[in-house]
mmCIF file of C-alpha atoms and ligand atoms in Angstrom:
data_model
loop_
_atom_site.group_PDB
_atom_site.id
_atom_site.type_symbol
_atom_site.label_atom_id
_atom_site.label_comp_id
_atom_site.label_asym_id
_atom_site.label_seq_id
_atom_site.Cartn_x
_atom_site.Cartn_y
_atom_site.Cartn_z
ATOM 1 C CA MET Y 174 44.680 -24.642 23.756
ATOM 2 C CA SER Y 175 42.784 -21.595 24.417
ATOM 3 C CA LEU Y 176 39.318 -23.188 25.448
ATOM 4 C CA ARG Y 177 36.199 -20.857 26.347
ATOM 5 C CA VAL Y 178 34.254 -22.879 28.771
ATOM 6 C CA ALA Y 179 31.132 -22.834 29.957
ATOM 7 C CA VAL Y 180 29.625 -24.295 33.101
ATOM 8 C CA THR Y 181 26.283 -24.923 34.854
ATOM 9 C CA GLY Y 182 26.268 -24.994 38.575
ATOM 10 C CA PRO Y 183 29.275 -23.363 39.531
ATOM 11 C CA THR Y 184 28.502 -22.244 42.790
ATOM 12 C CA GLY Y 185 27.919 -26.079 43.945
ATOM 13 C CA GLU Y 186 30.029 -28.251 46.239
ATOM 14 C CA ILE Y 187 31.545 -29.521 43.166
ATOM 15 C CA GLY Y 188 31.417 -26.484 40.997
ATOM 16 C CA ILE Y 189 33.871 -24.308 43.473
ATOM 17 C CA SER Y 190 36.210 -26.772 43.074
ATOM 18 C CA THR Y 191 35.900 -27.355 39.340
ATOM 19 C CA ILE Y 192 36.670 -23.737 38.280
ATOM 20 C CA THR Y 193 39.275 -23.117 40.545
ATOM 21 C CA ALA Y 194 41.197 -25.983 38.889
ATOM 22 C CA LEU Y 195 39.629 -24.820 35.503
ATOM 23 C CA GLU Y 196 41.553 -21.294 36.421
ATOM 24 C CA ALA Y 197 44.634 -23.309 36.915
ATOM 25 C CA SER Y 198 44.346 -24.918 33.793
ATOM 26 C CA PRO Y 199 46.989 -23.192 30.995
ATOM 27 C CA ASP Y 200 44.409 -24.624 28.331
ATOM 28 C CA VAL Y 201 41.784 -22.716 29.644
ATOM 29 C CA ALA Y 202 41.736 -19.213 28.283
ATOM 30 C CA GLU Y 203 37.820 -18.248 29.767
ATOM 31 C CA ILE Y 204 35.191 -19.715 31.946
ATOM 32 C CA VAL Y 205 31.515 -18.296 32.352
ATOM 33 C CA GLY Y 206 29.448 -19.811 34.995
ATOM 34 C CA MET Y 207 25.881 -19.647 35.757
ATOM 35 C CA ALA Y 208 23.403 -20.740 38.894
ATOM 36 C CA ARG Y 209 20.666 -18.978 40.199
ATOM 37 C CA ARG Y 210 21.702 -17.377 43.539
ATOM 38 C CA PRO Y 211 24.224 -14.017 43.424
ATOM 39 C CA PHE Y 212 27.546 -14.860 43.395
ATOM 40 C CA ASP Y 213 31.181 -13.055 43.266
ATOM 41 C CA PRO Y 214 33.973 -15.026 41.392
ATOM 42 C CA ALA Y 215 36.250 -12.542 42.598
ATOM 43 C CA ALA Y 216 35.886 -13.406 45.774
ATOM 44 C CA GLN Y 217 37.174 -16.619 45.015
ATOM 45 C CA GLY Y 218 40.111 -14.978 43.770
ATOM 46 C CA TRP Y 219 38.955 -16.582 39.900
ATOM 47 C CA THR Y 220 40.448 -14.273 37.379
ATOM 48 C CA LYS Y 221 39.542 -15.862 34.441
ATOM 49 C CA THR Y 222 35.828 -16.268 35.376
ATOM 50 C CA VAL Y 223 32.263 -14.351 34.456
ATOM 51 C CA TYR Y 224 29.382 -15.066 36.416
ATOM 52 C CA ARG Y 225 25.937 -14.600 35.758
ATOM 53 C CA GLN Y 226 22.643 -15.662 37.265
ATOM 54 C CA GLY Y 227 20.426 -17.829 35.467
ATOM 55 C CA ASP Y 228 18.385 -20.801 35.790
ATOM 56 C CA ILE Y 229 18.532 -24.027 33.364
ATOM 57 C CA LEU Y 230 15.059 -23.839 33.104
ATOM 58 C CA ASP Y 231 15.222 -21.013 31.034
ATOM 59 C CA ARG Y 232 16.401 -21.924 27.642
ATOM 60 C CA ASP Y 233 17.280 -18.413 26.521
ATOM 61 C CA ALA Y 234 19.661 -18.283 29.526
ATOM 62 C CA VAL Y 235 21.028 -21.472 28.723
ATOM 63 C CA ALA Y 236 21.463 -20.664 24.995
ATOM 64 C CA ASP Y 237 23.246 -17.467 26.097
ATOM 65 C CA LEU Y 238 25.395 -19.239 28.455
ATOM 66 C CA VAL Y 239 26.666 -22.148 25.885
ATOM 67 C CA ALA Y 240 27.102 -19.409 22.685
ATOM 68 C CA ASP Y 241 30.857 -19.321 22.173
ATOM 69 C CA ALA Y 242 31.352 -22.087 24.667
ATOM 70 C CA ASP Y 243 34.269 -24.571 23.136
ATOM 71 C CA VAL Y 244 33.176 -26.574 25.817
ATOM 72 C CA LEU Y 245 30.234 -27.001 28.093
ATOM 73 C CA VAL Y 246 30.100 -28.693 31.715
ATOM 74 C CA HIS Y 247 26.732 -29.419 33.105
ATOM 75 C CA LEU Y 248 27.276 -29.534 37.153
ATOM 76 C CA ALA Y 249 23.633 -28.072 38.003
ATOM 77 C CA PHE Y 250 21.211 -30.296 39.464
ATOM 78 C CA ILE Y 251 19.093 -30.435 42.986
ATOM 79 C CA ILE Y 252 20.390 -33.252 44.837
ATOM 80 C CA MET Y 253 18.876 -33.226 48.073
ATOM 81 C CA GLY Y 254 14.975 -31.734 47.205
ATOM 82 C CA SER Y 255 11.664 -33.037 46.882
ATOM 83 C CA ARG Y 256 10.858 -35.349 44.088
ATOM 84 C CA GLU Y 257 8.814 -33.086 42.607
ATOM 85 C CA GLU Y 258 11.037 -29.809 42.407
ATOM 86 C CA SER Y 259 14.243 -31.890 41.570
ATOM 87 C CA ALA Y 260 12.272 -33.746 39.020
ATOM 88 C CA ARG Y 261 11.737 -30.601 36.877
ATOM 89 C CA VAL Y 262 15.049 -28.842 37.498
ATOM 90 C CA ASN Y 263 17.107 -32.421 36.798
ATOM 91 C CA LEU Y 264 15.127 -33.629 33.863
ATOM 92 C CA GLU Y 265 13.683 -30.337 32.497
ATOM 93 C CA GLY Y 266 16.873 -28.324 33.080
ATOM 94 C CA THR Y 267 19.065 -31.048 32.050
ATOM 95 C CA ARG Y 268 17.330 -31.865 28.754
ATOM 96 C CA ASN Y 269 17.319 -27.534 28.305
ATOM 97 C CA VAL Y 270 21.472 -27.765 28.437
ATOM 98 C CA PHE Y 271 21.940 -31.145 26.179
ATOM 99 C CA GLU Y 272 19.673 -29.926 23.644
ATOM 100 C CA ALA Y 273 21.885 -26.543 23.736
ATOM 101 C CA ALA Y 274 24.782 -28.216 23.272
ATOM 102 C CA VAL Y 275 23.893 -30.136 20.286
ATOM 103 C CA GLY Y 276 21.891 -26.850 18.776
ATOM 104 C CA ARG Y 277 18.825 -28.080 18.706
ATOM 105 C CA GLY Y 278 16.564 -25.390 18.030
ATOM 106 C CA GLY Y 279 19.147 -23.558 16.868
ATOM 107 C CA THR Y 280 19.599 -22.572 20.630
ATOM 108 C CA ALA Y 281 23.551 -22.435 20.506
ATOM 109 C CA SER Y 282 26.787 -21.749 18.999
ATOM 110 C CA PRO Y 283 27.776 -24.393 16.535
ATOM 111 C CA ARG Y 284 31.233 -23.754 18.439
ATOM 112 C CA THR Y 285 30.658 -26.249 21.068
ATOM 113 C CA ARG Y 286 32.215 -29.276 20.234
ATOM 114 C CA ARG Y 287 32.132 -31.035 23.881
ATOM 115 C CA LEU Y 288 30.235 -31.695 26.633
ATOM 116 C CA VAL Y 289 31.343 -33.084 30.206
ATOM 117 C CA TYR Y 290 28.273 -34.448 31.970
ATOM 118 C CA THR Y 291 28.690 -35.221 35.873
ATOM 119 C CA SER Y 292 26.521 -38.279 36.401
ATOM 120 C CA SER Y 293 26.672 -40.308 39.414
ATOM 121 C CA VAL Y 294 27.134 -43.830 40.821
ATOM 122 C CA ALA Y 295 23.167 -43.817 41.820
ATOM 123 C CA ALA Y 296 22.778 -44.145 38.162
ATOM 124 C CA TYR Y 297 23.393 -47.579 37.923
ATOM 125 C CA GLY Y 298 20.507 -48.064 40.639
ATOM 126 C CA TYR Y 299 20.848 -50.483 44.183
ATOM 127 C CA HIS Y 300 20.227 -53.719 42.290
ATOM 128 C CA SER Y 301 21.450 -57.117 43.987
ATOM 129 C CA ASP Y 302 22.600 -58.504 40.709
ATOM 130 C CA ASN Y 303 24.776 -55.376 40.438
ATOM 131 C CA PRO Y 304 28.547 -56.838 40.056
ATOM 132 C CA VAL Y 305 31.086 -55.889 42.280
ATOM 133 C CA PRO Y 306 33.177 -53.507 41.554
ATOM 134 C CA ILE Y 307 30.607 -52.287 39.102
ATOM 135 C CA THR Y 308 32.228 -51.292 35.295
ATOM 136 C CA GLU Y 309 31.229 -48.815 32.942
ATOM 137 C CA ASP Y 310 29.794 -51.480 30.519
ATOM 138 C CA VAL Y 311 26.989 -52.248 33.082
ATOM 139 C CA PRO Y 312 23.745 -50.460 32.122
ATOM 140 C CA VAL Y 313 22.542 -47.616 34.486
ATOM 141 C CA ARG Y 314 19.026 -48.916 35.634
ATOM 142 C CA GLY Y 315 18.566 -46.359 38.237
ATOM 143 C CA SER Y 316 15.693 -47.360 41.130
ATOM 144 C CA ALA Y 317 12.837 -46.041 40.749
ATOM 145 C CA GLU Y 318 12.343 -46.099 44.607
ATOM 146 C CA HIS Y 319 14.713 -43.326 44.931
ATOM 147 C CA TYR Y 320 13.884 -40.280 43.115
ATOM 148 C CA TYR Y 321 17.692 -39.193 42.371
ATOM 149 C CA SER Y 322 18.952 -42.564 41.125
ATOM 150 C CA GLU Y 323 15.697 -42.494 38.718
ATOM 151 C CA GLN Y 324 16.822 -39.235 37.463
ATOM 152 C CA LYS Y 325 20.029 -39.711 37.148
ATOM 153 C CA ALA Y 326 19.627 -42.705 34.854
ATOM 154 C CA ALA Y 327 16.921 -40.809 32.756
ATOM 155 C CA CYS Y 328 19.505 -37.803 32.324
ATOM 156 C CA GLU Y 329 21.519 -40.484 31.035
ATOM 157 C CA ALA Y 330 19.061 -41.864 28.596
ATOM 158 C CA ALA Y 331 17.961 -38.444 27.529
ATOM 159 C CA LEU Y 332 21.449 -37.652 26.886
ATOM 160 C CA HIS Y 333 21.922 -40.713 24.547
ATOM 161 C CA GLU Y 334 18.431 -39.720 22.857
ATOM 162 C CA ILE Y 335 19.825 -36.116 22.164
ATOM 163 C CA THR Y 336 23.760 -36.131 21.851
ATOM 164 C CA ASP Y 337 23.781 -39.828 19.637
ATOM 165 C CA GLY Y 338 24.907 -39.073 16.096
ATOM 166 C CA SER Y 339 25.473 -35.028 16.525
ATOM 167 C CA GLY Y 340 29.128 -35.398 16.520
ATOM 168 C CA LEU Y 341 29.402 -33.817 20.089
ATOM 169 C CA GLU Y 342 32.091 -34.971 22.132
ATOM 170 C CA VAL Y 343 30.147 -36.574 25.309
ATOM 171 C CA TYR Y 344 31.944 -37.455 28.417
ATOM 172 C CA VAL Y 345 30.546 -38.648 31.348
ATOM 173 C CA LEU Y 346 31.654 -38.867 34.756
ATOM 174 C CA ARG Y 347 30.141 -41.049 37.249
ATOM 175 C CA PRO Y 348 31.536 -39.684 40.632
ATOM 176 C CA CYS Y 349 30.935 -41.733 44.091
ATOM 177 C CA ILE Y 350 29.525 -39.818 47.280
ATOM 178 C CA VAL Y 351 31.836 -36.666 47.134
ATOM 179 C CA ALA Y 352 33.106 -35.118 50.111
ATOM 180 C CA GLY Y 353 35.705 -32.862 51.681
ATOM 181 C CA PRO Y 354 36.741 -29.927 54.010
ATOM 182 C CA HIS Y 355 34.239 -27.885 51.297
ATOM 183 C CA ALA Y 356 31.835 -30.192 50.256
ATOM 184 C CA THR Y 357 30.015 -31.225 53.399
ATOM 185 C CA ALA Y 358 26.699 -32.386 52.334
ATOM 186 C CA LEU Y 359 27.227 -35.916 53.699
ATOM 187 C CA ALA Y 360 27.778 -34.322 56.646
ATOM 188 C CA ASP Y 361 25.334 -31.816 56.630
ATOM 189 C CA ALA Y 362 22.480 -34.518 55.913
ATOM 190 C CA MET Y 363 22.880 -36.376 58.981
ATOM 191 C CA PRO Y 364 20.166 -35.245 61.363
ATOM 192 C CA TRP Y 365 22.118 -34.947 64.562
ATOM 193 C CA ASN Y 366 24.570 -32.108 62.830
ATOM 194 C CA GLN Y 367 21.533 -30.420 62.063
ATOM 195 C CA LEU Y 368 20.985 -29.433 66.224
ATOM 196 C CA PRO Y 369 21.924 -26.440 67.568
ATOM 197 C CA MET Y 370 25.864 -26.332 68.290
ATOM 198 C CA PRO Y 371 25.970 -26.501 72.014
ATOM 199 C CA VAL Y 372 23.612 -29.670 71.803
ATOM 200 C CA ARG Y 373 26.065 -31.560 69.629
ATOM 201 C CA ARG Y 374 29.480 -30.145 71.805
ATOM 202 C CA VAL Y 375 27.273 -32.309 74.804
ATOM 203 C CA SER Y 376 26.701 -35.146 72.831
ATOM 204 C CA GLN Y 377 30.042 -35.293 71.837
ATOM 205 C CA ALA Y 378 31.926 -35.096 74.966
ATOM 206 C CA LEU Y 379 29.447 -37.986 76.183
ATOM 207 C CA PRO Y 380 29.605 -40.602 74.324
ATOM 208 C CA LEU Y 381 26.578 -42.282 75.228
ATOM 209 C CA LEU Y 382 24.708 -39.648 73.852
ATOM 210 C CA LYS Y 383 25.847 -39.978 70.215
ATOM 211 C CA PRO Y 384 23.161 -41.329 68.284
ATOM 212 C CA PRO Y 385 23.176 -44.736 66.942
ATOM 213 C CA PHE Y 386 24.017 -45.110 63.577
ATOM 214 C CA PRO Y 387 22.829 -48.110 61.723
ATOM 215 C CA ASP Y 388 25.588 -50.366 59.546
ATOM 216 C CA PRO Y 389 24.283 -52.929 57.283
ATOM 217 C CA GLY Y 390 27.891 -54.075 56.307
ATOM 218 C CA THR Y 391 27.501 -52.239 52.886
ATOM 219 C CA PRO Y 392 30.720 -50.502 51.979
ATOM 220 C CA LEU Y 393 31.130 -47.197 50.808
ATOM 221 C CA GLN Y 394 33.457 -45.323 48.584
ATOM 222 C CA LEU Y 395 34.078 -41.857 48.521
ATOM 223 C CA VAL Y 396 36.161 -39.183 46.538
ATOM 224 C CA HIS Y 397 37.703 -35.860 47.487
ATOM 225 C CA HIS Y 398 36.117 -32.501 45.565
ATOM 226 C CA ASP Y 399 39.599 -31.758 44.181
ATOM 227 C CA ASP Y 400 39.806 -35.154 42.327
ATOM 228 C CA VAL Y 401 36.904 -34.661 40.957
ATOM 229 C CA ALA Y 402 37.644 -31.617 39.656
ATOM 230 C CA ASN Y 403 40.940 -32.589 38.371
ATOM 231 C CA ALA Y 404 38.727 -35.284 36.191
ATOM 232 C CA ILE Y 405 36.396 -32.875 35.025
ATOM 233 C CA VAL Y 406 39.453 -31.010 33.822
ATOM 234 C CA LEU Y 407 41.128 -33.814 32.245
ATOM 235 C CA ALA Y 408 38.123 -34.391 30.407
ATOM 236 C CA VAL Y 409 37.349 -30.701 28.992
ATOM 237 C CA THR Y 410 41.299 -30.407 27.703
ATOM 238 C CA THR Y 411 42.089 -34.198 26.638
ATOM 239 C CA THR Y 412 42.711 -34.658 23.276
ATOM 240 C CA ASP Y 413 41.791 -38.100 23.452
ATOM 241 C CA ALA Y 414 38.343 -39.235 22.128
ATOM 242 C CA PRO Y 415 35.842 -40.122 24.727
ATOM 243 C CA ALA Y 416 34.946 -43.477 26.095
ATOM 244 C CA GLY Y 417 31.446 -43.154 26.957
ATOM 245 C CA ALA Y 418 31.361 -42.899 31.099
ATOM 246 C CA TYR Y 419 34.100 -43.022 33.928
ATOM 247 C CA ASN Y 420 33.521 -44.112 37.151
ATOM 248 C CA ILE Y 421 35.503 -42.172 39.693
ATOM 249 C CA ALA Y 422 35.947 -43.050 43.235
ATOM 250 C CA GLY Y 423 38.885 -42.286 45.969
ATOM 251 C CA ASP Y 424 41.088 -45.744 46.764
ATOM 252 C CA GLY Y 425 39.814 -48.316 49.076
ATOM 253 C CA VAL Y 426 36.348 -48.681 50.758
ATOM 254 C CA LEU Y 427 35.067 -47.503 54.232
ATOM 255 C CA SER Y 428 32.161 -49.303 56.400
ATOM 256 C CA MET Y 429 29.422 -47.398 57.283
ATOM 257 C CA SER Y 430 30.678 -47.878 60.860
ATOM 258 C CA ALA Y 431 33.643 -45.648 60.039
ATOM 259 C CA VAL Y 432 31.820 -42.701 58.269
ATOM 260 C CA GLY Y 433 28.866 -42.410 61.155
ATOM 261 C CA GLU Y 434 31.622 -42.505 63.665
ATOM 262 C CA ALA Y 435 33.750 -39.859 62.167
ATOM 263 C CA LEU Y 436 30.467 -37.423 61.382
ATOM 264 C CA GLY Y 437 29.729 -38.101 65.322
ATOM 265 C CA ALA Y 438 27.624 -40.941 65.857
ATOM 266 C CA ARG Y 439 27.734 -44.355 67.399
ATOM 267 C CA PRO Y 440 27.802 -47.148 65.110
ATOM 268 C CA VAL Y 441 25.511 -50.281 65.483
ATOM 269 C CA ARG Y 442 26.112 -53.119 63.310
ATOM 270 C CA VAL Y 443 22.829 -54.206 62.428
ATOM 271 C CA PRO Y 444 21.823 -57.707 59.888
ATOM 272 C CA HIS Y 445 22.059 -56.587 55.987
ATOM 273 C CA ALA Y 446 18.822 -58.062 55.777
ATOM 274 C CA ALA Y 447 17.255 -55.126 58.218
ATOM 275 C CA ALA Y 448 18.587 -52.660 55.209
ATOM 276 C CA THR Y 449 16.865 -55.055 52.720
ATOM 277 C CA ALA Y 450 13.746 -55.647 54.623
ATOM 278 C CA THR Y 451 13.714 -51.532 54.989
ATOM 279 C CA SER Y 452 13.996 -50.439 51.546
ATOM 280 C CA GLU Y 453 11.247 -52.916 50.746
ATOM 281 C CA VAL Y 454 8.764 -51.626 53.032
ATOM 282 C CA LEU Y 455 9.813 -48.147 51.989
ATOM 283 C CA ALA Y 456 9.301 -48.688 48.618
ATOM 284 C CA ARG Y 457 5.817 -50.023 48.916
ATOM 285 C CA LEU Y 458 4.683 -47.276 50.826
ATOM 286 C CA PRO Y 459 1.931 -44.901 48.867
ATOM 287 C CA PHE Y 460 4.018 -41.769 49.924
ATOM 288 C CA VAL Y 461 7.646 -41.598 51.915
ATOM 289 C CA PRO Y 462 9.455 -38.349 52.003
ATOM 290 C CA SER Y 463 11.800 -37.774 49.270
ATOM 291 C CA SER Y 464 14.550 -37.187 52.281
ATOM 292 C CA LEU Y 465 13.643 -41.119 53.458
ATOM 293 C CA GLU Y 466 14.532 -42.271 49.887
ATOM 294 C CA TRP Y 467 18.066 -41.870 50.123
ATOM 295 C CA LEU Y 468 17.576 -45.000 52.868
ATOM 296 C CA HIS Y 469 17.612 -46.910 49.837
ATOM 297 C CA ALA Y 470 21.135 -45.984 48.900
ATOM 298 C CA GLY Y 471 22.190 -48.159 52.054
ATOM 299 C CA ARG Y 472 20.728 -51.530 50.911
ATOM 300 C CA THR Y 473 23.556 -52.363 48.179
ATOM 301 C CA SER Y 474 26.737 -52.109 47.450
ATOM 302 C CA VAL Y 475 28.013 -50.263 44.309
ATOM 303 C CA VAL Y 476 31.425 -50.155 44.258
ATOM 304 C CA MET Y 477 32.683 -48.911 41.171
ATOM 305 C CA ASP Y 478 35.851 -49.943 39.612
ATOM 306 C CA THR Y 479 38.092 -46.583 38.276
ATOM 307 C CA GLY Y 480 40.192 -48.891 36.106
ATOM 308 C CA ARG Y 481 38.894 -46.891 32.936
ATOM 309 C CA ALA Y 482 39.216 -42.998 34.223
ATOM 310 C CA ARG Y 483 42.961 -43.853 34.968
ATOM 311 C CA LYS Y 484 43.821 -45.830 32.028
ATOM 312 C CA LEU Y 485 42.126 -43.175 29.560
ATOM 313 C CA LEU Y 486 41.720 -40.053 31.045
ATOM 314 C CA GLY Y 487 44.949 -40.598 33.205
ATOM 315 C CA TRP Y 488 42.820 -39.819 36.364
ATOM 316 C CA ARG Y 489 44.927 -40.061 39.782
ATOM 317 C CA PRO Y 490 43.224 -39.376 42.595
ATOM 318 C CA LYS Y 491 45.317 -37.459 45.348
ATOM 319 C CA HIS Y 492 43.380 -38.763 48.153
ATOM 320 C CA THR Y 493 42.444 -41.730 49.432
ATOM 321 C CA ALA Y 494 38.538 -42.284 50.530
ATOM 322 C CA GLU Y 495 39.555 -42.619 54.166
ATOM 323 C CA GLU Y 496 42.024 -39.413 53.861
ATOM 324 C CA THR Y 497 38.777 -37.642 52.299
ATOM 325 C CA LEU Y 498 36.559 -38.765 55.544
ATOM 326 C CA SER Y 499 39.336 -37.499 57.389
ATOM 327 C CA ALA Y 500 39.103 -33.834 56.022
ATOM 328 C CA LEU Y 501 35.359 -33.774 56.126
ATOM 329 C CA ALA Y 502 35.134 -34.939 59.647
ATOM 330 C CA SER Y 503 37.914 -32.019 60.490
ATOM 331 C CA ALA Y 504 35.888 -29.321 58.823
ATOM 332 C CA VAL Y 505 32.525 -30.188 60.387
ATOM 333 C CA ARG Y 506 33.673 -31.329 64.094
ATOM 334 C CA PRO Y 507 32.073 -28.867 66.374
ATOM 335 C CA GLY Y 508 34.846 -26.221 66.915
ATOM 336 C CA GLY Y 509 36.606 -27.633 63.974
HETATM 337 N N1 NAP B 296 27.876 -34.009 45.605
HETATM 338 C C1 NAP B 296 27.982 -35.654 45.488
HETATM 339 O O1 NAP B 296 27.922 -36.310 46.408
HETATM 340 C C2 NAP B 296 28.235 -35.939 44.263
HETATM 341 C C3 NAP B 296 28.038 -37.308 43.796
HETATM 342 C C4 NAP B 296 27.796 -37.782 42.452
HETATM 343 C C5 NAP B 296 27.497 -36.912 41.507
HETATM 344 N N2 NAP B 296 27.293 -35.831 42.064
HETATM 345 C C6 NAP B 296 26.526 -34.787 40.840
HETATM 346 O O2 NAP B 296 27.632 -33.633 40.323
HETATM 347 C C7 NAP B 296 26.658 -32.421 40.165
HETATM 348 C C8 NAP B 296 27.170 -31.096 40.629
HETATM 349 O O3 NAP B 296 27.040 -31.684 42.293
HETATM 350 P P1 NAP B 296 27.031 -30.304 43.447
HETATM 351 O O4 NAP B 296 27.448 -31.761 44.623
HETATM 352 O O5 NAP B 296 27.768 -29.588 43.054
HETATM 353 O O6 NAP B 296 25.799 -30.034 43.964
HETATM 354 P P2 NAP B 296 25.688 -29.173 44.979
HETATM 355 O O7 NAP B 296 26.356 -28.784 45.703
HETATM 356 O O8 NAP B 296 24.164 -29.091 45.288
HETATM 357 O O9 NAP B 296 25.494 -27.695 43.902
HETATM 358 C C9 NAP B 296 24.272 -27.884 42.826
HETATM 359 C C10 NAP B 296 24.746 -26.439 41.713
HETATM 360 O O10 NAP B 296 23.816 -26.477 40.813
HETATM 361 C C11 NAP B 296 23.225 -25.250 40.674
HETATM 362 N N3 NAP B 296 21.481 -24.925 40.501
HETATM 363 C C12 NAP B 296 20.639 -25.775 40.897
HETATM 364 N N4 NAP B 296 19.380 -25.993 40.605
HETATM 365 C C13 NAP B 296 19.871 -24.695 39.224
HETATM 366 C C14 NAP B 296 18.982 -24.418 38.525
HETATM 367 N N5 NAP B 296 17.916 -24.549 37.899
HETATM 368 N N6 NAP B 296 19.507 -23.476 37.374
HETATM 369 C C15 NAP B 296 20.870 -23.120 37.361
HETATM 370 N N7 NAP B 296 21.895 -23.514 38.608
HETATM 371 C C16 NAP B 296 21.199 -24.835 39.299
HETATM 372 C C17 NAP B 296 23.335 -24.660 42.243
HETATM 373 O O11 NAP B 296 23.427 -23.356 42.350
HETATM 374 P P3 NAP B 296 21.931 -22.675 42.608
HETATM 375 O O12 NAP B 296 21.293 -23.065 43.754
HETATM 376 O O13 NAP B 296 22.593 -20.681 43.122
HETATM 377 O O14 NAP B 296 21.318 -22.465 41.350
HETATM 378 C C18 NAP B 296 24.680 -25.274 42.650
HETATM 379 O O15 NAP B 296 25.791 -24.364 42.076
HETATM 380 C C19 NAP B 296 25.317 -33.140 40.087
HETATM 381 O O16 NAP B 296 25.090 -33.296 38.824
HETATM 382 C C20 NAP B 296 25.398 -34.377 40.958
HETATM 383 O O17 NAP B 296 24.398 -34.830 41.069
HETATM 384 C C21 NAP B 296 27.556 -35.289 42.783
#
């Protein structure tokens, strides 16, 4: 194999690890990545990668990116953002990418034969009747009250609408929360980690000053960025036919207390009913800041079964959830 791989969003938390892993794959000859910021691939030590600045909202830029690619990996997305901005990029931009992959409207090379798309555990939605653990056979319903969950489910629906019957090989990965030393968004999102460093140092030194972190008893999965990157490389290079979607999570589950404590907070157990009630109240309010919509994610367990990725992709995560959390905590600790 001597694959030419196009990647949207190579500069993101998963993107950097993915390109690094693609660079190391003997099956990959050339990589072309596209995102909006200026970026120098040589500074990463990458030798097979060409980078171009472009926006997935620009259909011509997407068509140019996909031209001559054997495989297209779609990572570009707005995770933390306003409902409106994220909807534009995530829905319209993602449609552009899927349409280019199938050559709709003559926008892409007929050479593209495979698409790898990173969906998310959030696509399932936070429903009380979700089975535990959840398998890929459960329909993705999303949760309308959380913009990210709703958009991830909508993107999977668009993916089916655009690619079914096209002959394109489609691999959908559904990772849980991604973390590690080079994927710090989970820690960065904690309000206390946005305080100036001297204030953080004082609060860490005095346990009573640590911010409280409510734990309603919802278990959490984590996956290391390098393990996600390896799953993507397997999807890019496997000679096995796609089996639809693949859940991706590290071994083990964590309590929210463990996560809060590792990231510098003081865990406080709260009744599970409190999380459900907060979620219900938020869902009824006419206007909720998009950042608060993430609270819905804490109301229900969406622990995934990862058997399919292990059996059919041959994926084996190298890091447990606990190890991933510990690596993240060391990376973001004041002075770390
Ligand atoms: N991180 C997680 O915990 C997690 C979990 C499950 C699934 N996922 C999914 O995995 C994918 C990658 O996530 P990530 O964590 O790497 O996200 P990220 O760190 O936020 O990176 C997003 C990437 O998308 C690019 N991008 C955003 N808008 C763009 C646009 N309009 N045109 C072109 N590029 C654009 C960004 O670069 P520029 O800003 O320079 O354009 C960046 O390279 C996403 O689909 C995400 O939903 C992530």
